[in-house]
mmCIF file of C-alpha atoms in Angstrom:
data_model
loop_
_atom_site.group_PDB
_atom_site.id
_atom_site.type_symbol
_atom_site.label_atom_id
_atom_site.label_comp_id
_atom_site.label_asym_id
_atom_site.label_seq_id
_atom_site.Cartn_x
_atom_site.Cartn_y
_atom_site.Cartn_z
ATOM 1 C CA MET S 378 27.472 5.392 -8.706
ATOM 2 C CA LEU S 379 24.359 3.206 -8.929
ATOM 3 C CA ALA S 380 21.801 5.993 -9.284
ATOM 4 C CA PRO S 381 21.768 9.795 -9.516
ATOM 5 C CA VAL S 382 20.886 11.791 -6.436
ATOM 6 C CA SER S 383 17.372 12.442 -7.780
ATOM 7 C CA LEU S 384 16.412 8.792 -7.263
ATOM 8 C CA TRP S 385 16.975 9.215 -3.533
ATOM 9 C CA TRP S 386 13.748 11.227 -3.560
ATOM 10 C CA LEU S 387 11.978 7.863 -3.854
ATOM 11 C CA ALA S 388 12.539 7.181 -0.146
ATOM 12 C CA PRO S 389 10.810 10.316 1.244
ATOM 13 C CA ALA S 390 8.087 9.993 -1.403
ATOM 14 C CA LEU S 391 7.301 6.441 -0.312
ATOM 15 C CA LEU S 392 7.393 7.457 3.352
ATOM 16 C CA LEU S 393 5.024 10.350 2.680
ATOM 17 C CA GLY S 394 2.695 8.063 0.758
ATOM 18 C CA VAL S 395 2.565 5.493 3.561
ATOM 19 C CA VAL S 396 1.905 8.162 6.216
ATOM 20 C CA VAL S 397 -0.935 9.676 4.174
ATOM 21 C CA HIS S 398 -2.358 6.202 3.474
ATOM 22 C CA LEU S 399 -2.390 5.225 7.152
ATOM 23 C CA GLY S 400 -3.780 8.583 8.251
ATOM 24 C CA ALA S 401 -6.609 8.467 5.704
ATOM 25 C CA THR S 402 -7.519 4.916 6.718
ATOM 26 C CA ALA S 403 -7.669 5.913 10.379
ATOM 27 C CA LEU S 404 -9.744 9.027 9.619
ATOM 28 C CA ALA S 405 -12.161 7.035 7.463
ATOM 29 C CA GLY S 406 -12.691 4.571 10.290
ATOM 30 C CA ARG S 407 -13.251 7.374 12.788
ATOM 31 C CA ALA S 408 -15.725 9.040 10.411
ATOM 32 C CA LEU S 409 -17.791 5.845 10.542
ATOM 33 C CA GLY S 410 -17.634 5.720 14.331
ATOM 34 C CA VAL S 411 -14.888 3.099 14.691
ATOM 35 C CA ALA S 412 -12.019 3.784 17.097
ATOM 36 C CA VAL S 413 -8.367 3.381 16.129
ATOM 37 C CA VAL S 414 -6.686 0.704 18.254
ATOM 38 C CA ALA S 415 -3.161 0.846 16.842
ATOM 39 C CA ALA S 416 -1.131 2.186 13.941
ATOM 40 C CA GLN S 417 2.411 1.306 12.937
ATOM 41 C CA LEU S 418 4.703 2.921 10.384
ATOM 42 C CA GLY S 419 7.084 0.244 9.145
ATOM 43 C CA MET S 420 7.101 -3.478 9.861
ATOM 44 C CA GLY S 421 8.736 -5.932 12.213
ATOM 45 C CA PRO S 422 9.949 -5.144 15.750
ATOM 46 C CA HIS S 423 8.791 -1.710 16.820
ATOM 47 C CA LEU S 424 9.267 1.228 19.135
ATOM 48 C CA ARG S 425 6.121 2.513 20.857
ATOM 49 C CA LEU S 426 5.583 6.265 20.636
ATOM 50 C CA TRP S 427 2.120 6.518 22.211
ATOM 51 C CA ARG S 428 -0.059 4.264 24.346
ATOM 52 C CA ARG S 429 -3.716 4.935 23.387
ATOM 53 C CA PRO S 430 -4.111 4.527 20.523
ATOM 54 C CA ALA S 431 -0.903 2.539 20.205
ATOM 55 C CA LEU S 432 1.374 4.417 17.803
ATOM 56 C CA ARG S 433 4.522 2.575 16.754
ATOM 57 C CA ILE S 434 7.550 2.862 14.492
ATOM 58 C CA GLY S 435 8.657 -0.420 12.935
ATOM 59 C CA LEU S 436 12.356 -1.100 12.579
ATOM 60 C CA LEU S 437 11.886 -2.260 8.968
ATOM 61 C CA PRO S 438 10.964 0.799 6.834
ATOM 62 C CA LEU S 439 8.451 -1.057 4.701
ATOM 63 C CA GLY S 440 4.769 -0.131 4.622
ATOM 64 C CA GLY S 441 2.655 -0.001 7.743
ATOM 65 C CA TRP S 442 -0.791 -0.831 9.055
ATOM 66 C CA VAL S 443 -3.767 0.488 10.978
ATOM 67 C CA GLU S 444 -5.931 -1.597 13.296
ATOM 68 C CA LEU S 445 -9.472 -0.404 13.942
ATOM 69 C CA ALA S 446 -11.643 -1.658 16.790
ATOM 70 C CA GLY S 447 -13.334 -4.883 15.752
ATOM 71 C CA MET S 448 -11.107 -5.389 12.714
ATOM 72 C CA VAL S 449 -9.660 -8.656 14.082
ATOM 73 C CA PRO S 450 -12.128 -11.490 13.291
ATOM 74 C CA VAL S 451 -14.199 -12.553 16.297
ATOM 75 C CA ALA S 452 -14.444 -16.122 17.535
ATOM 76 C CA ALA S 453 -17.213 -18.384 16.262
ATOM 77 C CA GLY S 454 -20.535 -17.509 17.831
ATOM 78 C CA GLU S 455 -19.524 -13.976 18.837
ATOM 79 C CA ALA S 456 -21.308 -11.002 17.310
ATOM 80 C CA PRO S 457 -19.129 -8.712 15.148
ATOM 81 C CA TRP S 458 -18.562 -5.223 16.516
ATOM 82 C CA GLY S 459 -16.812 -2.014 15.528
ATOM 83 C CA PHE S 460 -15.274 -2.371 12.093
ATOM 84 C CA GLY S 461 -16.607 -5.920 11.802
ATOM 85 C CA ALA S 462 -20.169 -4.660 12.220
ATOM 86 C CA LEU S 463 -19.899 -2.260 9.286
ATOM 87 C CA SER S 464 -21.510 -3.249 6.008
ATOM 88 C CA PRO S 465 -19.195 -4.774 3.350
ATOM 89 C CA GLY S 466 -19.464 -1.570 1.326
ATOM 90 C CA ARG S 467 -18.406 0.640 4.242
ATOM 91 C CA GLN S 468 -15.522 -1.674 5.087
ATOM 92 C CA ALA S 469 -14.348 -1.456 1.485
ATOM 93 C CA LEU S 470 -14.558 2.350 1.615
ATOM 94 C CA VAL S 471 -12.333 2.413 4.710
ATOM 95 C CA HIS S 472 -9.748 0.222 2.989
ATOM 96 C CA LEU S 473 -9.814 2.369 -0.160
ATOM 97 C CA ALA S 474 -9.529 5.690 1.685
ATOM 98 C CA GLY S 475 -5.734 5.349 1.887
ATOM 99 C CA PRO S 476 -4.907 5.001 -1.811
ATOM 100 C CA VAL S 477 -7.533 7.604 -2.735
ATOM 101 C CA ALA S 478 -5.875 10.114 -0.380
ATOM 102 C CA VAL S 479 -2.412 9.307 -1.757
ATOM 103 C CA PHE S 480 -3.667 9.787 -5.303
ATOM 104 C CA GLY S 481 -5.203 13.106 -4.263
ATOM 105 C CA LEU S 482 -1.831 14.237 -2.969
ATOM 106 C CA SER S 483 -0.180 13.214 -6.245
ATOM 107 C CA CYS S 484 -2.759 15.382 -8.038
ATOM 108 C CA VAL S 485 -1.681 18.331 -5.913
ATOM 109 C CA VAL S 486 1.945 17.779 -6.972
ATOM 110 C CA LEU S 487 1.438 16.859 -10.633
ATOM 111 C CA GLY S 488 -2.037 18.008 -11.578
ATOM 112 C CA LEU S 489 -4.951 15.673 -12.238
ATOM 113 C CA SER S 490 -4.112 14.690 -15.825
ATOM 114 C CA SER S 491 -0.446 13.900 -15.149
ATOM 115 C CA ALA S 492 -1.249 12.010 -11.931
ATOM 116 C CA ALA S 493 -3.913 9.960 -13.727
ATOM 117 C CA ALA S 494 -1.497 9.164 -16.555
ATOM 118 C CA ALA S 495 1.157 8.066 -14.046
ATOM 119 C CA ALA S 496 -1.317 5.831 -12.190
ATOM 120 C CA LEU S 497 -2.774 4.293 -15.349
ATOM 121 C CA GLY S 498 0.721 3.560 -16.627
ATOM 122 C CA LEU S 499 1.460 1.217 -13.725
ATOM 123 C CA PRO S 500 0.225 -2.039 -15.373
ATOM 124 C CA ALA S 501 2.438 -1.500 -18.414
ATOM 125 C CA GLN S 502 5.417 -0.728 -16.172
ATOM 126 C CA LEU S 503 4.812 -3.872 -14.104
ATOM 127 C CA GLY S 504 5.016 -5.800 -17.344
ATOM 128 C CA ALA S 505 8.096 -3.921 -18.515
ATOM 129 C CA ALA S 506 9.889 -4.795 -15.265
ATOM 130 C CA LEU S 507 9.899 -8.445 -16.339
ATOM 131 C CA SER S 508 12.692 -7.845 -18.867
ATOM 132 C CA PRO S 509 16.212 -6.401 -18.401
ATOM 133 C CA ALA S 510 15.592 -3.824 -21.131
ATOM 134 C CA GLY S 511 12.330 -2.809 -19.505
ATOM 135 C CA LEU S 512 13.976 -2.365 -16.117
ATOM 136 C CA THR S 513 16.704 -0.245 -17.660
ATOM 137 C CA GLY S 514 14.101 1.919 -19.371
ATOM 138 C CA LEU S 515 12.122 2.400 -16.158
ATOM 139 C CA LEU S 516 15.231 3.523 -14.276
ATOM 140 C CA ALA S 517 16.213 5.876 -17.093
ATOM 141 C CA GLY S 518 12.745 7.418 -17.068
ATOM 142 C CA ALA S 519 12.867 7.946 -13.303
ATOM 143 C CA ARG S 520 16.309 9.554 -13.522
ATOM 144 C CA ALA S 521 15.014 12.032 -16.092
ATOM 145 C CA LEU S 522 12.372 13.423 -13.717
ATOM 146 C CA ALA S 523 12.838 16.494 -11.552
ATOM 147 C CA PRO S 524 12.592 15.776 -7.791
ATOM 148 C CA ALA S 525 9.037 17.147 -7.457
ATOM 149 C CA ALA S 526 7.868 15.179 -10.482
ATOM 150 C CA LEU S 527 9.542 12.032 -9.167
ATOM 151 C CA VAL S 528 7.689 12.445 -5.855
ATOM 152 C CA GLY S 529 4.380 12.994 -7.640
ATOM 153 C CA HIS S 530 4.835 10.006 -9.938
ATOM 154 C CA THR S 531 5.844 7.822 -7.003
ATOM 155 C CA LEU S 532 2.711 8.813 -5.067
ATOM 156 C CA ALA S 533 0.479 8.154 -8.081
ATOM 157 C CA LYS S 534 1.987 4.739 -8.700
ATOM 158 C CA LEU S 535 1.877 3.875 -4.986
ATOM 159 C CA ALA S 536 -1.843 4.691 -4.974
ATOM 160 C CA ALA S 537 -2.413 2.615 -8.107
ATOM 161 C CA ALA S 538 -0.432 -0.314 -6.721
ATOM 162 C CA ASN S 539 -2.456 -0.284 -3.509
ATOM 163 C CA LEU S 540 -5.668 -0.459 -5.524
ATOM 164 C CA LEU S 541 -4.648 -3.777 -7.074
ATOM 165 C CA PRO S 542 -6.875 -6.626 -5.777
ATOM 166 C CA LEU S 543 -3.979 -8.462 -4.159
ATOM 167 C CA PRO S 544 -3.483 -9.753 -0.600
ATOM 168 C CA GLY S 545 -1.857 -7.227 1.705
ATOM 169 C CA LEU S 546 -2.971 -4.272 -0.408
ATOM 170 C CA ALA S 547 -5.954 -1.983 0.051
ATOM 171 C CA GLY S 548 -7.575 -3.267 -3.128
ATOM 172 C CA GLY S 549 -7.313 -6.847 -1.911
ATOM 173 C CA ALA S 550 -8.731 -5.917 1.502
ATOM 174 C CA ALA S 551 -11.635 -4.054 -0.121
ATOM 175 C CA LEU S 552 -12.374 -7.000 -2.408
ATOM 176 C CA GLY S 553 -12.242 -9.343 0.574
ATOM 177 C CA ALA S 554 -14.759 -7.158 2.405
ATOM 178 C CA LEU S 555 -17.123 -7.138 -0.560
ATOM 179 C CA LEU S 556 -16.803 -10.923 -0.915
ATOM 180 C CA ARG S 557 -17.422 -11.536 2.775
ATOM 181 C CA PRO S 558 -20.759 -13.273 2.004
ATOM 182 C CA ALA S 559 -18.877 -15.638 -0.381
ATOM 183 C CA PRO S 560 -15.879 -16.894 1.642
ATOM 184 C CA ARG S 561 -15.017 -19.776 -0.717
ATOM 185 C CA LEU S 562 -14.721 -17.478 -3.711
ATOM 186 C CA ALA S 563 -12.659 -15.047 -1.638
ATOM 187 C CA THR S 564 -10.274 -17.868 -0.667
ATOM 188 C CA VAL S 565 -9.840 -19.062 -4.257
ATOM 189 C CA LEU S 566 -9.137 -15.532 -5.488
ATOM 190 C CA ALA S 567 -6.691 -14.889 -2.631
ATOM 191 C CA VAL S 568 -4.705 -18.048 -3.410
ATOM 192 C CA GLY S 569 -4.620 -17.202 -7.110
ATOM 193 C CA ALA S 570 -3.465 -13.662 -6.361
ATOM 194 C CA ARG S 571 -0.657 -14.894 -4.102
ATOM 195 C CA LEU S 572 0.570 -17.296 -6.772
ATOM 196 C CA GLY S 573 0.488 -14.489 -9.339
ATOM 197 C CA MET S 574 2.446 -12.176 -7.031
ATOM 198 C CA LEU S 575 5.052 -14.866 -6.403
ATOM 199 C CA ALA S 576 5.464 -15.524 -10.121
ATOM 200 C CA TRP S 577 5.908 -11.790 -10.806
ATOM 201 C CA VAL S 578 8.503 -11.371 -8.032
ATOM 202 C CA VAL S 579 10.490 -14.353 -9.329
ATOM 203 C CA ALA S 580 10.349 -13.029 -12.897
ATOM 204 C CA VAL S 581 11.533 -9.577 -11.809
ATOM 205 C CA GLY S 582 14.357 -11.182 -9.817
ATOM 206 C CA VAL S 583 15.478 -13.064 -12.917
ATOM 207 C CA ALA S 584 15.320 -9.838 -14.944
ATOM 208 C CA LEU S 585 17.446 -8.035 -12.339
ATOM 209 C CA VAL S 586 20.084 -10.785 -12.433
ATOM 210 C CA ARG S 587 20.145 -10.705 -16.224
ATOM 211 C CA ALA S 588 20.360 -6.896 -16.264
ATOM 212 C CA ALA S 589 23.249 -6.946 -13.766
ATOM 213 C CA GLY S 590 25.047 -9.561 -15.847
ATOM 214 C CA ALA S 591 24.571 -7.555 -19.019
ATOM 215 C CA GLY S 592 25.892 -4.425 -17.278
#
């Protein structure tokens, strides 16, 4: 058997984290007077559950997204509206509401100190995942956790991961909002972040192949 039953708690923990993230983002937008246009849990082709706002379930159970009114960039010469009319700081707050809410939920499960330790440990674990021994150690540590602790740690690390200033993550979106007055710098940082992400994914893939071969 590849993994003990306890590791299957990762799936509902991730689902819970994504739902809380999307809900907090939508509520933050509404609190600033911006309507929710659409929200989708999962990616890819979808099934529509509600018309207005458009609520959807993606067929690929990976992540999700929320679209607020005015979030899509307007054409040249058109005045920004809705989300686009918010100040850079308020846009960043909307983007960060999701991971903050997920971290808050992890605090409920684990307590503040344990949740903070789990979140702050993410950078070291991202580095450890680059080696077969590190991957084996991470899996062993996850297997040793009780289901509730595994859920709490997963939520804390999901929140921390979403705070990273990388494209497609809340941290990257918040940074992009704050750098809106400096589009060239934002572009350079986005390209650098994508190259870094690609290098990390390739390195982890190599580590997985090596770990499987060693096993």
